[in-house]
Amino acid sequence: MHQVFVRAAVAGGFTPAAPGIFVHDLGLDAPTGGAYSLMVVHLEPEGARVEHLHRHEEGYSFAYVLSGWLDVEFAQIGRQHLGPRTTIPAFNGPLHREQDCGDDLRLLLLVTQRPMRDDDEQHIVVQQPDEAPLRAGAPGGVAWRDFELEGLSGGRLSGYEARGAGATFAPVTRKVDAERVEVMYVAAGWLDVELPDGGRHRLESGAVACLPPGARW
């Protein structure tokens, strides 16, 4: 990827992928040369009741529960209840089966075929919000939650949730790692950012920005 990608929030946009499963593609395939896919997945109970353990042929996936809840059984760690703000990094398509869902379940899902570990073993981790609480960070009332992906991926990935208290944000300049693409998704509220394309953008709930390695914003 060699340029900045910004996609404003788009109402609707869900297409059926299977009975009870609907996908809203956020368009990350093209700007990353097919390296990453980013989507919001909406499940209804019909799509979240699976009889048999199964797996997906992928190198890595990262799910973040935007709303609702999902009960899912993983062969490695057993049954898990996933509620809002739960994160689920998965490596090499671990065996699992969905059992039930409710309250308008929506997942933000990042998927890549590229392995993100030095081995090819199936591996799954669930991080509940209370296991990694928000902590005060930058000035202006911004708090951060570390998804702890550095250790899981051998330093290949990092991820965090940022939340602002009130309407004041101190100016902060960040530089994307020279080897990494940076992806931002606004789960709620809005954020004004100045990006390396020279423009100022208001990213509202549902918007996506993707920056190439080495960019400043």
C-alpha positions as a printed Julia matrix, in Angstrom:
217×3 Matrix{Float64}:
   0.0     0.0    0.0
   1.45    3.39  -1.02
  -1.26    5.92  -0.2
  -3.65    6.99   2.51
  -7.05    5.31   2.49
 -10.05    6.94   4.19
 -13.57    5.55   4.06
 -16.4     7.51   5.64
 -19.11    5.72   7.58
 -21.66    4.15   5.24
 -25.17    3.38   6.47
 -26.36   -0.15   5.84
 -24.14   -1.96   3.39
 -24.66   -5.46   4.8
 -24.85   -8.33   2.35
 -25.9   -11.91   3.22
 -22.98  -14.34   3.39
 -24.89  -17.36   4.77
 -28.2   -17.92   6.56
 -28.19  -15.56   9.54
 -24.78  -14.06   8.68
 -24.4   -10.59   7.11
 -21.15   -8.83   6.17
 -20.32   -5.15   5.64
 -16.98   -4.98   3.78
 -14.96   -1.88   4.77
 -12.85   -1.91   1.63
  -9.38   -2.62   3.0
  -8.48   -5.27   0.42
  -7.65   -2.83  -2.4
  -5.41   -0.33  -0.54
  -3.43   -3.16   1.11
  -2.99   -5.16  -2.07
  -5.2    -7.93  -0.71
  -3.05   -8.39   2.4
  -5.88   -7.51   4.81
  -9.67   -7.67   4.85
 -11.71   -5.59   7.31
 -15.43   -6.04   7.81
 -18.29   -5.71  10.26
 -20.11   -9.01  10.69
 -23.71   -9.13  11.92
 -24.96  -12.46  13.24
 -28.51  -13.51  13.93
 -29.21  -16.61  16.06
 -29.72  -18.72  12.92
 -26.13  -18.03  11.92
 -24.68  -18.49  15.4
 -25.85  -22.02  16.11
 -23.35  -24.36  14.51
 -23.43  -28.09  15.18
 -19.86  -29.1   14.38
 -16.41  -27.74  15.17
 -14.87  -26.09  12.13
 -12.01  -23.8   11.18
 -11.23  -21.07   8.65
  -8.24  -21.25   6.32
  -6.5   -18.04   7.37
  -3.23  -16.98   8.91
  -4.62  -14.5   11.4
  -7.88  -12.9   12.47
  -8.73  -10.28  15.06
 -12.32   -9.77  16.24
 -13.65   -6.94  18.42
 -17.23   -7.13  19.68
 -18.96   -3.85  18.83
 -22.35   -4.78  20.25
 -24.36   -7.75  21.48
 -22.95  -11.05  22.67
 -21.79  -14.41  21.32
 -21.3   -17.78  22.99
 -18.67  -19.79  21.16
 -16.8   -23.0   21.94
 -13.09  -23.23  21.06
 -11.42  -26.63  20.99
  -8.38  -25.16  22.74
  -9.98  -23.09  25.55
 -13.61  -24.26  25.81
 -16.81  -22.21  25.85
 -16.48  -18.44  26.0
 -19.04  -15.67  26.45
 -18.05  -12.69  24.32
 -19.66   -9.36  25.14
 -19.07   -5.74  24.02
 -15.38   -4.73  23.76
 -14.13   -8.31  24.04
 -11.2    -9.0   21.69
 -10.38  -12.34  20.09
  -7.03  -12.71  18.27
  -6.79  -16.07  16.49
  -3.81  -17.64  14.76
  -3.92  -20.28  12.0
  -7.67  -20.89  12.08
  -8.38  -22.59  15.43
 -11.24  -25.09  15.69
 -14.46  -23.58  17.05
 -18.24  -23.59  16.82
 -20.68  -20.77  17.46
 -23.47  -21.66  19.9
 -25.75  -18.64  20.3
 -25.85  -14.85  20.04
 -28.1   -11.91  20.88
 -28.64   -8.18  21.39
 -27.78   -7.25  17.78
 -24.38   -8.93  17.65
 -21.84   -7.07  15.52
 -18.15   -7.9   15.26
 -15.34   -5.89  13.73
 -13.2    -8.51  11.99
  -9.7    -8.1   10.54
  -8.45  -11.1    8.53
  -5.21  -11.89   6.74
  -3.85  -15.0    5.09
  -0.37  -14.07   6.29
   0.82  -15.94   9.4
   1.52  -13.71  12.38
   3.53  -16.17  14.47
   6.68  -18.19  13.96
   4.77  -21.47  14.07
   1.76  -22.93  12.29
  -0.08  -24.07  15.41
  -3.7   -23.13  15.96
  -3.94  -20.62  18.79
  -6.78  -18.55  20.26
  -6.87  -15.88  22.97
  -9.86  -14.07  24.49
  -9.28  -10.75  26.24
 -12.24   -9.49  28.27
 -12.43   -5.72  28.89
 -11.87   -6.07  32.64
  -8.65   -8.01  31.99
  -7.05   -4.96  30.32
  -8.75   -1.83  31.71
  -8.46    1.59  30.14
  -5.56    3.59  31.55
  -4.84    7.3   31.43
  -2.39    8.1   28.68
  -2.08   11.17  26.47
  -3.12   14.66  27.65
  -6.64   15.81  26.89
  -8.49   13.0   28.64
  -7.5    10.16  26.32
  -7.36    6.68  27.86
  -5.78    3.59  26.28
  -6.29   -0.14  26.46
  -3.54   -2.38  25.14
  -4.77   -5.5   23.32
  -1.41   -7.16  24.14
  -0.79   -8.37  20.6
   2.97   -7.69  20.62
   3.8   -10.78  22.66
   1.26  -12.99  20.91
   2.58  -12.13  17.45
   6.3   -12.0   18.14
   6.29   -8.23  17.71
   4.58   -8.27  14.31
   1.36   -6.66  15.55
   0.18   -4.11  18.07
  -3.33   -2.95  18.84
  -5.15   -0.7   21.23
  -8.45    0.95  22.06
  -8.46    4.7   22.69
 -11.25    6.63  24.35
 -11.61   10.36  24.96
 -13.36   11.97  27.92
 -15.08   15.19  26.93
 -14.47   17.06  23.68
 -10.88   18.24  24.14
  -7.97   16.38  22.59
  -4.41   17.61  22.85
  -2.59   17.76  19.5
  -0.62   14.54  19.11
   1.67   13.61  16.25
   2.23    9.93  15.6
   4.47    8.13  13.15
   3.51    4.74  11.82
   6.18    2.07  12.26
   8.36    1.83   9.15
   7.36   -1.83   8.68
   3.67   -1.64   9.58
   0.38   -0.49   8.14
  -1.82    1.35  10.64
  -5.59    0.85  10.6
  -8.04    3.0   12.57
 -11.73    2.21  13.02
 -14.06    4.57  14.88
 -16.4     2.42  16.96
 -18.32    5.35  18.5
 -18.26    9.14  18.48
 -15.95   11.03  16.13
 -12.31   11.98  15.7
 -10.67   14.82  13.74
  -7.32   13.81  12.26
  -4.78   15.43   9.96
  -3.41   12.78   7.65
  -0.32   12.71   5.43
  -2.42   13.34   2.32
  -2.51   16.96   3.53
  -6.15   16.91   4.51
  -8.08   17.12   7.75
 -10.73   14.47   8.1
 -13.56   13.96  10.53
 -13.88   10.24  11.15
 -17.32    9.47  12.53
 -18.64    6.22  13.94
 -18.09    3.48  11.36
 -15.31    5.3    9.48
 -11.97    3.69   8.59
  -8.53    5.12   7.89
  -5.5     3.12   6.75
  -2.0     4.62   6.64
   1.1     3.26   4.91
   4.28    2.41   6.83
   6.31    5.44   7.91
   3.46    7.95   7.55
   2.92   10.77  10.02
  -0.52   11.82  11.19
